[in-house]
mmCIF file of C-alpha atoms and ligand atoms in Angstrom:
data_model
loop_
_atom_site.group_PDB
_atom_site.id
_atom_site.type_symbol
_atom_site.label_atom_id
_atom_site.label_comp_id
_atom_site.label_asym_id
_atom_site.label_seq_id
_atom_site.Cartn_x
_atom_site.Cartn_y
_atom_site.Cartn_z
ATOM 1 C CA UNK A 1 -51.409 -91.077 -84.165
ATOM 2 C CA UNK A 2 -52.076 -94.516 -82.712
ATOM 3 C CA UNK A 3 -49.400 -96.201 -80.640
ATOM 4 C CA UNK A 4 -48.873 -99.782 -81.816
ATOM 5 C CA UNK A 5 -48.697 -102.437 -79.116
ATOM 6 C CA UNK A 6 -47.861 -106.084 -79.871
ATOM 7 C CA UNK A 7 -49.378 -108.745 -77.642
ATOM 8 C CA UNK A 8 -49.502 -112.527 -77.896
ATOM 9 C CA UNK A 9 -52.156 -113.775 -80.303
ATOM 10 C CA UNK A 10 -53.013 -116.822 -78.218
ATOM 11 C CA UNK A 11 -51.265 -118.670 -75.423
ATOM 12 C CA UNK A 12 -50.342 -118.154 -71.830
ATOM 13 C CA UNK A 13 -49.862 -114.384 -71.953
ATOM 14 C CA UNK A 14 -52.918 -113.584 -74.062
ATOM 15 C CA UNK A 15 -55.648 -113.459 -71.394
ATOM 16 C CA UNK A 16 -53.643 -111.434 -68.889
ATOM 17 C CA UNK A 17 -52.393 -109.007 -71.551
ATOM 18 C CA UNK A 18 -55.939 -108.304 -72.745
ATOM 19 C CA UNK A 19 -57.190 -108.068 -69.155
ATOM 20 C CA UNK A 20 -54.473 -105.567 -68.245
ATOM 21 C CA UNK A 21 -55.259 -103.282 -71.189
ATOM 22 C CA UNK A 22 -58.978 -103.471 -70.421
ATOM 23 C CA UNK A 23 -58.371 -102.703 -66.735
ATOM 24 C CA UNK A 24 -56.444 -99.671 -67.961
ATOM 25 C CA UNK A 25 -59.744 -98.544 -69.475
ATOM 26 C CA UNK A 26 -58.693 -99.286 -73.060
ATOM 27 C CA UNK A 27 -61.600 -100.668 -75.068
ATOM 28 C CA UNK A 28 -61.123 -102.812 -78.151
ATOM 29 C CA UNK A 29 -62.627 -105.749 -79.972
ATOM 30 C CA UNK A 30 -60.499 -108.827 -79.366
ATOM 31 C CA UNK A 31 -62.647 -111.375 -81.141
ATOM 32 C CA UNK A 32 -60.725 -114.440 -82.289
ATOM 33 C CA UNK A 33 -58.681 -114.509 -85.488
ATOM 34 C CA UNK A 34 -58.063 -110.792 -85.498
ATOM 35 C CA UNK A 35 -54.524 -109.777 -86.362
ATOM 36 C CA UNK A 36 -54.949 -106.123 -85.466
ATOM 37 C CA UNK A 37 -57.545 -103.873 -83.962
ATOM 38 C CA UNK A 38 -57.937 -100.203 -82.965
ATOM 39 C CA UNK A 39 -58.894 -99.134 -79.476
ATOM 40 C CA UNK A 40 -62.069 -97.073 -79.491
ATOM 41 C CA UNK A 41 -61.191 -94.682 -76.648
ATOM 42 C CA UNK A 42 -57.373 -94.528 -76.570
ATOM 43 C CA UNK A 43 -54.826 -93.770 -79.330
ATOM 44 C CA UNK A 44 -53.700 -97.374 -79.631
ATOM 45 C CA UNK A 45 -53.579 -100.104 -82.236
ATOM 46 C CA UNK A 46 -53.218 -103.663 -80.973
ATOM 47 C CA UNK A 47 -51.276 -106.226 -83.030
ATOM 48 C CA UNK A 48 -51.724 -109.911 -82.183
ATOM 49 C CA UNK A 49 -48.520 -111.887 -82.804
ATOM 50 C CA UNK A 50 -46.578 -114.990 -81.802
ATOM 51 C CA UNK A 51 -44.655 -114.191 -78.647
ATOM 52 C CA UNK A 52 -41.337 -115.187 -80.298
ATOM 53 C CA UNK A 53 -41.753 -112.437 -82.894
ATOM 54 C CA UNK A 54 -42.559 -109.624 -80.478
ATOM 55 C CA UNK A 55 -38.979 -108.581 -79.494
ATOM 56 C CA UNK A 56 -37.966 -108.299 -83.163
ATOM 57 C CA UNK A 57 -41.091 -106.371 -84.149
ATOM 58 C CA UNK A 58 -40.540 -103.903 -81.319
ATOM 59 C CA UNK A 59 -36.818 -103.573 -82.086
ATOM 60 C CA UNK A 60 -37.681 -102.859 -85.752
ATOM 61 C CA UNK A 61 -40.512 -100.493 -84.708
ATOM 62 C CA UNK A 62 -43.159 -102.452 -86.578
ATOM 63 C CA UNK A 63 -44.747 -102.213 -83.129
ATOM 64 C CA UNK A 64 -43.811 -99.338 -80.796
ATOM 65 C CA UNK A 65 -44.262 -101.332 -77.610
ATOM 66 C CA UNK A 66 -45.103 -104.923 -76.672
ATOM 67 C CA UNK A 67 -45.884 -107.381 -73.919
ATOM 68 C CA UNK A 68 -43.597 -110.404 -73.794
ATOM 69 C CA UNK A 69 -41.992 -112.827 -71.321
ATOM 70 C CA UNK A 70 -38.550 -111.927 -69.995
ATOM 71 C CA UNK A 71 -37.410 -115.410 -71.113
ATOM 72 C CA UNK A 72 -38.317 -114.711 -74.753
ATOM 73 C CA UNK A 73 -36.765 -111.248 -74.674
ATOM 74 C CA UNK A 74 -33.475 -112.560 -73.276
ATOM 75 C CA UNK A 75 -33.370 -115.461 -75.723
ATOM 76 C CA UNK A 76 -33.987 -113.247 -78.755
ATOM 77 C CA UNK A 77 -31.293 -110.762 -77.663
ATOM 78 C CA UNK A 78 -33.030 -107.742 -79.176
ATOM 79 C CA UNK A 79 -32.173 -104.262 -78.014
ATOM 80 C CA UNK A 80 -35.367 -102.771 -76.612
ATOM 81 C CA UNK A 81 -36.314 -100.754 -73.574
ATOM 82 C CA UNK A 82 -37.956 -102.394 -70.555
ATOM 83 C CA UNK A 83 -40.686 -100.121 -69.209
ATOM 84 C CA UNK A 84 -42.431 -102.214 -66.605
ATOM 85 C CA UNK A 85 -42.560 -105.647 -64.955
ATOM 86 C CA UNK A 86 -46.188 -106.704 -65.231
ATOM 87 C CA UNK A 87 -46.497 -109.345 -62.509
ATOM 88 C CA UNK A 88 -48.111 -112.086 -64.613
ATOM 89 C CA UNK A 89 -46.781 -114.972 -66.749
ATOM 90 C CA UNK A 90 -44.457 -115.858 -63.891
ATOM 91 C CA UNK A 91 -42.267 -118.912 -64.398
ATOM 92 C CA UNK A 92 -38.643 -119.985 -64.244
ATOM 93 C CA UNK A 93 -36.273 -121.474 -66.770
ATOM 94 C CA UNK A 94 -34.760 -124.520 -65.103
ATOM 95 C CA UNK A 95 -32.506 -127.459 -65.767
ATOM 96 C CA UNK A 96 -34.035 -130.845 -64.943
ATOM 97 C CA UNK A 97 -32.719 -134.397 -64.876
ATOM 98 C CA UNK A 98 -34.376 -137.827 -64.788
ATOM 99 C CA UNK A 99 -35.325 -138.550 -61.179
ATOM 100 C CA UNK A 100 -32.948 -141.510 -60.810
ATOM 101 C CA UNK A 101 -29.809 -139.606 -61.898
ATOM 102 C CA UNK A 102 -27.567 -138.448 -59.033
ATOM 103 C CA UNK A 103 -26.954 -134.719 -58.863
ATOM 104 C CA UNK A 104 -24.023 -133.379 -56.850
ATOM 105 C CA UNK A 105 -24.103 -129.754 -57.877
ATOM 106 C CA UNK A 106 -23.647 -127.959 -61.141
ATOM 107 C CA UNK A 107 -20.475 -129.908 -62.129
ATOM 108 C CA UNK A 108 -22.690 -132.949 -62.626
ATOM 109 C CA UNK A 109 -23.874 -131.299 -65.851
ATOM 110 C CA UNK A 110 -20.366 -131.510 -67.381
ATOM 111 C CA UNK A 111 -20.420 -133.583 -70.551
ATOM 112 C CA UNK A 112 -24.202 -133.977 -70.578
ATOM 113 C CA UNK A 113 -26.475 -133.444 -73.569
ATOM 114 C CA UNK A 114 -29.105 -130.857 -72.648
ATOM 115 C CA UNK A 115 -32.250 -130.367 -74.755
ATOM 116 C CA UNK A 116 -33.777 -126.871 -74.813
ATOM 117 C CA UNK A 117 -35.548 -124.212 -76.863
ATOM 118 C CA UNK A 118 -33.431 -121.601 -75.073
ATOM 119 C CA UNK A 119 -30.049 -122.030 -76.720
ATOM 120 C CA UNK A 120 -28.746 -118.501 -76.088
ATOM 121 C CA UNK A 121 -29.768 -118.282 -72.452
ATOM 122 C CA UNK A 122 -28.476 -121.775 -71.689
ATOM 123 C CA UNK A 123 -25.181 -121.138 -73.498
ATOM 124 C CA UNK A 124 -24.650 -118.037 -71.339
ATOM 125 C CA UNK A 125 -25.523 -119.894 -68.163
ATOM 126 C CA UNK A 126 -23.172 -122.816 -68.882
ATOM 127 C CA UNK A 127 -20.362 -120.456 -69.817
ATOM 128 C CA UNK A 128 -20.785 -118.424 -66.637
ATOM 129 C CA UNK A 129 -20.598 -121.618 -64.603
ATOM 130 C CA UNK A 130 -17.700 -123.052 -66.655
ATOM 131 C CA UNK A 131 -19.665 -126.150 -67.634
ATOM 132 C CA UNK A 132 -18.984 -127.920 -70.916
ATOM 133 C CA UNK A 133 -22.218 -129.522 -72.077
ATOM 134 C CA UNK A 134 -23.729 -130.241 -75.461
ATOM 135 C CA UNK A 135 -26.889 -128.274 -76.268
ATOM 136 C CA UNK A 136 -29.587 -129.888 -78.407
ATOM 137 C CA UNK A 137 -31.906 -127.189 -79.628
ATOM 138 C CA UNK A 138 -35.485 -128.384 -80.126
ATOM 139 C CA UNK A 139 -38.561 -126.266 -80.529
ATOM 140 C CA UNK A 140 -41.164 -128.078 -78.456
ATOM 141 C CA UNK A 141 -41.983 -131.015 -76.155
ATOM 142 C CA UNK A 142 -38.574 -130.654 -74.565
ATOM 143 C CA UNK A 143 -39.658 -132.650 -71.514
ATOM 144 C CA UNK A 144 -39.787 -135.921 -73.461
ATOM 145 C CA UNK A 145 -36.185 -135.665 -74.723
ATOM 146 C CA UNK A 146 -34.529 -137.699 -71.912
ATOM 147 C CA UNK A 147 -37.211 -140.419 -72.115
ATOM 148 C CA UNK A 148 -36.565 -141.017 -75.819
ATOM 149 C CA UNK A 149 -32.789 -140.939 -75.438
ATOM 150 C CA UNK A 150 -32.288 -137.605 -77.178
ATOM 151 C CA UNK A 151 -30.691 -135.917 -74.168
ATOM 152 C CA UNK A 152 -29.497 -136.477 -70.596
ATOM 153 C CA UNK A 153 -31.132 -133.331 -69.230
ATOM 154 C CA UNK A 154 -33.491 -130.554 -70.267
ATOM 155 C CA UNK A 155 -33.670 -126.809 -69.790
ATOM 156 C CA UNK A 156 -37.264 -125.591 -69.989
ATOM 157 C CA UNK A 157 -39.863 -123.328 -68.421
ATOM 158 C CA UNK A 158 -41.488 -124.483 -65.214
ATOM 159 C CA UNK A 159 -44.389 -123.008 -63.307
ATOM 160 C CA UNK A 160 -46.215 -125.561 -61.140
ATOM 161 C CA UNK A 161 -43.667 -128.325 -61.775
ATOM 162 C CA UNK A 162 -46.332 -130.860 -62.753
ATOM 163 C CA UNK A 163 -45.002 -131.333 -66.312
ATOM 164 C CA UNK A 164 -41.581 -132.269 -64.923
ATOM 165 C CA UNK A 165 -43.186 -134.564 -62.382
ATOM 166 C CA UNK A 166 -45.318 -136.451 -64.918
ATOM 167 C CA UNK A 167 -42.258 -136.957 -67.092
ATOM 168 C CA UNK A 168 -40.152 -138.352 -64.256
ATOM 169 C CA UNK A 169 -37.836 -135.332 -64.096
ATOM 170 C CA UNK A 170 -36.491 -133.301 -61.184
ATOM 171 C CA UNK A 171 -35.521 -129.645 -61.201
ATOM 172 C CA UNK A 172 -31.855 -129.131 -60.275
ATOM 173 C CA UNK A 173 -30.891 -125.572 -61.296
ATOM 174 C CA UNK A 174 -32.811 -122.342 -61.872
ATOM 175 C CA UNK A 175 -31.312 -120.536 -64.842
ATOM 176 C CA UNK A 176 -33.569 -117.468 -64.640
ATOM 177 C CA UNK A 177 -36.894 -116.254 -63.298
ATOM 178 C CA UNK A 178 -39.317 -114.636 -65.677
ATOM 179 C CA UNK A 179 -42.501 -112.612 -65.850
ATOM 180 C CA UNK A 180 -44.266 -110.598 -68.527
ATOM 181 C CA UNK A 181 -42.668 -107.249 -69.397
ATOM 182 C CA UNK A 182 -43.830 -104.112 -71.127
ATOM 183 C CA UNK A 183 -41.085 -103.370 -73.635
ATOM 184 C CA UNK A 184 -40.651 -100.558 -76.142
ATOM 185 C CA UNK A 185 -38.569 -99.309 -79.020
ATOM 186 C CA UNK A 186 -35.696 -96.993 -78.058
ATOM 187 C CA UNK A 187 -36.698 -94.350 -80.582
ATOM 188 C CA UNK A 188 -40.214 -93.290 -79.712
ATOM 189 C CA UNK A 189 -41.322 -89.848 -80.860
ATOM 190 C CA UNK A 190 -42.357 -87.290 -78.249
ATOM 191 C CA UNK A 191 -45.988 -87.905 -79.078
ATOM 192 C CA UNK A 192 -45.579 -91.670 -78.784
ATOM 193 C CA UNK A 193 -43.772 -91.300 -75.475
ATOM 194 C CA UNK A 194 -46.678 -89.229 -74.133
ATOM 195 C CA UNK A 195 -49.092 -92.090 -74.895
ATOM 196 C CA UNK A 196 -46.694 -94.671 -73.412
ATOM 197 C CA UNK A 197 -46.425 -92.588 -70.233
ATOM 198 C CA UNK A 198 -50.217 -92.478 -69.985
ATOM 199 C CA UNK A 199 -50.367 -96.241 -70.346
ATOM 200 C CA UNK A 200 -47.622 -96.806 -67.748
ATOM 201 C CA UNK A 201 -49.398 -94.486 -65.318
ATOM 202 C CA UNK A 202 -52.571 -96.549 -65.694
ATOM 203 C CA UNK A 203 -50.721 -99.880 -65.434
ATOM 204 C CA UNK A 204 -49.099 -98.755 -62.194
ATOM 205 C CA UNK A 205 -52.491 -97.740 -60.779
ATOM 206 C CA UNK A 206 -53.965 -101.142 -61.688
ATOM 207 C CA UNK A 207 -50.960 -102.999 -60.258
ATOM 208 C CA UNK A 208 -51.021 -101.045 -56.999
ATOM 209 C CA UNK A 209 -54.753 -101.595 -56.630
ATOM 210 C CA UNK A 210 -54.435 -105.332 -57.112
ATOM 211 C CA UNK A 211 -51.906 -105.483 -54.279
ATOM 212 C CA UNK A 212 -54.147 -103.610 -51.847
ATOM 213 C CA UNK A 213 -57.567 -104.027 -50.235
ATOM 214 C CA UNK A 214 -59.919 -101.427 -48.839
ATOM 215 C CA UNK A 215 -60.881 -102.275 -45.290
ATOM 216 C CA UNK A 216 -63.836 -100.991 -43.224
ATOM 217 C CA UNK A 217 -64.511 -101.922 -39.629
ATOM 218 C CA UNK A 218 -66.275 -100.885 -36.467
ATOM 219 C CA UNK A 219 -64.102 -100.235 -33.444
ATOM 220 C CA UNK A 220 -64.962 -99.573 -29.803
ATOM 221 C CA UNK A 221 -63.622 -96.096 -28.985
ATOM 222 C CA UNK A 222 -61.734 -97.376 -25.966
ATOM 223 C CA UNK A 223 -59.549 -99.520 -28.258
ATOM 224 C CA UNK A 224 -59.478 -97.130 -31.185
ATOM 225 C CA UNK A 225 -55.847 -96.057 -30.785
ATOM 226 C CA UNK A 226 -54.666 -99.638 -30.584
ATOM 227 C CA UNK A 227 -56.703 -100.735 -33.623
ATOM 228 C CA UNK A 228 -55.540 -97.761 -35.699
ATOM 229 C CA UNK A 229 -51.921 -98.494 -34.817
ATOM 230 C CA UNK A 230 -52.361 -102.036 -36.167
ATOM 231 C CA UNK A 231 -53.500 -100.863 -39.618
ATOM 232 C CA UNK A 232 -50.670 -99.654 -41.829
ATOM 233 C CA UNK A 233 -52.780 -97.332 -43.992
ATOM 234 C CA UNK A 234 -51.918 -95.136 -46.971
ATOM 235 C CA UNK A 235 -51.512 -92.089 -44.720
ATOM 236 C CA UNK A 236 -53.688 -92.426 -41.665
ATOM 237 C CA UNK A 237 -57.076 -94.117 -41.570
ATOM 238 C CA UNK A 238 -60.362 -92.236 -41.841
ATOM 239 C CA UNK A 239 -62.327 -92.385 -38.591
ATOM 240 C CA UNK A 240 -66.057 -91.559 -38.456
ATOM 241 C CA UNK A 241 -68.324 -91.727 -35.414
ATOM 242 C CA UNK A 242 -71.047 -94.387 -35.528
ATOM 243 C CA UNK A 243 -74.655 -93.663 -34.529
ATOM 244 C CA UNK A 244 -74.121 -96.057 -31.647
ATOM 245 C CA UNK A 245 -72.329 -94.265 -28.814
ATOM 246 C CA UNK A 246 -68.800 -95.363 -27.990
ATOM 247 C CA UNK A 247 -68.118 -96.821 -31.462
ATOM 248 C CA UNK A 248 -66.362 -95.563 -34.588
ATOM 249 C CA UNK A 249 -66.060 -96.675 -38.181
ATOM 250 C CA UNK A 250 -62.485 -96.996 -39.442
ATOM 251 C CA UNK A 251 -61.601 -96.994 -43.179
ATOM 252 C CA UNK A 252 -58.166 -97.775 -44.557
ATOM 253 C CA UNK A 253 -56.102 -99.626 -47.141
ATOM 254 C CA UNK A 254 -54.025 -102.718 -46.391
ATOM 255 C CA UNK A 255 -51.561 -104.673 -48.448
ATOM 256 C CA UNK A 256 -52.891 -108.012 -49.663
ATOM 257 C CA UNK A 257 -49.780 -109.747 -48.250
ATOM 258 C CA UNK A 258 -50.317 -108.316 -44.756
ATOM 259 C CA UNK A 259 -54.047 -108.693 -44.875
ATOM 260 C CA UNK A 260 -54.686 -111.870 -42.811
ATOM 261 C CA UNK A 261 -52.253 -110.870 -40.137
ATOM 262 C CA UNK A 262 -53.863 -107.433 -39.789
ATOM 263 C CA UNK A 263 -57.383 -108.872 -39.667
ATOM 264 C CA UNK A 264 -56.495 -111.309 -36.882
ATOM 265 C CA UNK A 265 -54.827 -108.635 -34.779
ATOM 266 C CA UNK A 266 -57.612 -106.059 -35.077
ATOM 267 C CA UNK A 267 -60.244 -108.707 -34.355
ATOM 268 C CA UNK A 268 -58.406 -109.592 -31.178
ATOM 269 C CA UNK A 269 -58.366 -105.885 -30.326
ATOM 270 C CA UNK A 270 -62.180 -105.748 -30.483
ATOM 271 C CA UNK A 271 -62.895 -104.732 -34.094
ATOM 272 C CA UNK A 272 -66.247 -105.899 -35.473
ATOM 273 C CA UNK A 273 -68.113 -105.891 -38.778
ATOM 274 C CA UNK A 274 -64.908 -106.035 -40.798
ATOM 275 C CA UNK A 275 -65.482 -105.571 -44.539
ATOM 276 C CA UNK A 276 -62.730 -106.070 -47.109
ATOM 277 C CA UNK A 277 -63.302 -104.658 -50.568
ATOM 278 C CA UNK A 278 -61.184 -104.984 -53.741
ATOM 279 C CA UNK A 279 -59.808 -101.736 -55.132
ATOM 280 C CA UNK A 280 -60.096 -101.132 -58.863
ATOM 281 C CA UNK A 281 -57.521 -98.372 -59.370
ATOM 282 C CA UNK A 282 -55.141 -96.660 -57.009
ATOM 283 C CA UNK A 283 -53.279 -93.392 -57.596
ATOM 284 C CA UNK A 284 -51.076 -92.079 -54.806
HETATM 285 O O1 LIG B 1 -47.754 -119.395 -80.065
HETATM 286 P P1 LIG B 1 -46.725 -118.631 -79.320
HETATM 287 O O2 LIG B 1 -45.344 -118.810 -79.868
HETATM 288 O O3 LIG B 1 -47.122 -117.197 -79.135
HETATM 289 O O4 LIG B 1 -46.746 -119.220 -77.820
HETATM 290 P P2 LIG B 1 -45.772 -120.280 -77.113
HETATM 291 O O5 LIG B 1 -46.405 -121.622 -77.234
HETATM 292 O O6 LIG B 1 -44.364 -120.109 -77.540
HETATM 293 O O7 LIG B 1 -45.789 -119.757 -75.618
HETATM 294 P P3 LIG B 1 -46.809 -120.035 -74.418
HETATM 295 O O8 LIG B 1 -48.135 -119.444 -74.712
HETATM 296 O O9 LIG B 1 -46.747 -121.454 -73.961
HETATM 297 O O10 LIG B 1 -46.061 -119.175 -73.288
HETATM 298 C C1 LIG B 1 -45.910 -117.811 -73.415
HETATM 299 C C2 LIG B 1 -45.088 -117.290 -72.244
HETATM 300 O O11 LIG B 1 -45.739 -117.593 -71.011
HETATM 301 C C3 LIG B 1 -43.726 -117.917 -72.046
HETATM 302 O O12 LIG B 1 -42.736 -117.371 -72.917
HETATM 303 C C4 LIG B 1 -43.418 -117.572 -70.595
HETATM 304 O O13 LIG B 1 -42.934 -116.249 -70.501
HETATM 305 C C5 LIG B 1 -44.807 -117.626 -69.943
HETATM 306 N N1 LIG B 1 -45.033 -118.860 -69.158
HETATM 307 C C6 LIG B 1 -45.390 -118.881 -67.839
HETATM 308 C C7 LIG B 1 -44.944 -120.139 -69.550
HETATM 309 C C8 LIG B 1 -45.221 -120.947 -68.440
HETATM 310 N N2 LIG B 1 -45.509 -120.132 -67.397
HETATM 311 C C9 LIG B 1 -45.200 -122.391 -68.590
HETATM 312 N N3 LIG B 1 -45.444 -123.106 -67.612
HETATM 313 N N4 LIG B 1 -44.654 -120.695 -70.757
HETATM 314 C C10 LIG B 1 -44.662 -122.036 -70.892
HETATM 315 N N5 LIG B 1 -44.913 -122.902 -69.865
HETATM 316 C C11 LIG B 1 -44.907 -124.367 -70.216
HETATM 317 C C12 LIG B 1 -43.527 -125.006 -70.137
HETATM 318 O O14 LIG B 1 -42.835 -124.834 -71.346
HETATM 319 C C13 LIG B 1 -43.858 -126.471 -69.867
HETATM 320 O O15 LIG B 1 -44.183 -127.151 -71.050
HETATM 321 O O16 LIG B 1 -45.718 -125.111 -69.335
HETATM 322 C C14 LIG B 1 -45.102 -126.364 -69.026
HETATM 323 C C15 LIG B 1 -44.701 -126.409 -67.580
HETATM 324 O O17 LIG B 1 -45.727 -125.976 -66.753
HETATM 325 P P4 LIG B 1 -45.931 -126.639 -65.315
HETATM 326 O O18 LIG B 1 -47.014 -125.837 -64.670
HETATM 327 O O19 LIG B 1 -46.338 -128.061 -65.541
HETATM 328 O O20 LIG B 1 -44.621 -126.520 -64.567
HETATM 329 ZN ZN1 LIG B 2 -43.655 -118.885 -78.759
#
């Protein structure tokens, strides 16, 4: 039995989806123009699809699980299970107006024509905020709609903001934040669920590892207690005596976010020869 996973065929989620599966130790041939492929060392079949089709395919169990943006899942309104937030494909769905237009809060949108590819999400957002606006659904190049007189505002995905900027638009409301999700059909067999659990276990190990760094340093024994107290390790750090008298080697794990702060503090406390090493997998 091979578990079927649907991932994007090409586009913004493709590279990270393939990378994640490969980091989970799943080997497969992802040469271009393939529509499906079998993993060679894991009971999995990979289907390459348009992202818009993935929620439906998973809901209908053509694929058992899939990787898709939260924005697409919410727009398609398909009933599937969310297994895991994957931490890539991050963006936000926002409303933007031409730079010169005054914005005095959400009421300013009343009566406007808003162009979007996200009709369902935008309808919900406007309703929640009691705004009456006209939605123009278009499938692409939404950012040019105000410039050609098709709409007064747009509602589209933003990541760096440079597309809005080059089109003379400013972001005024965030409708939702999004990232890639691992989704699945509600009715997986026991066997299928076992494979999904294996995959989730591996994904969590990869995600944890990417958030942490392995750190090695030399510490003068007289400051050892202070240095150790500055490193928030997994449990407590490993301490080994160095050949040179009065010095020890300290090994631990630090969170990527806290990393620079920790390094500066331990350096001030006399640590030397600090090495920071990426961690491939992490199981606690
Ligand atoms: O062919 P297929 O239908 O599979 O792909 P697609 O063209 O519909 O989607 P694709 O590959 O563009 O995006 C896939 C998913 O990536 C989206 O559904 C989001 O979940 C996620 N994602 C993350 C983004 C962005 N960031 C993003 N910036 N999707 C699109 N954009 C576009 C946005 O629409 C706008 O045109 O990038 C532009 C804005 O980017 P900035 O950096 O200029 O702000
Ligand atoms: Zn798409």
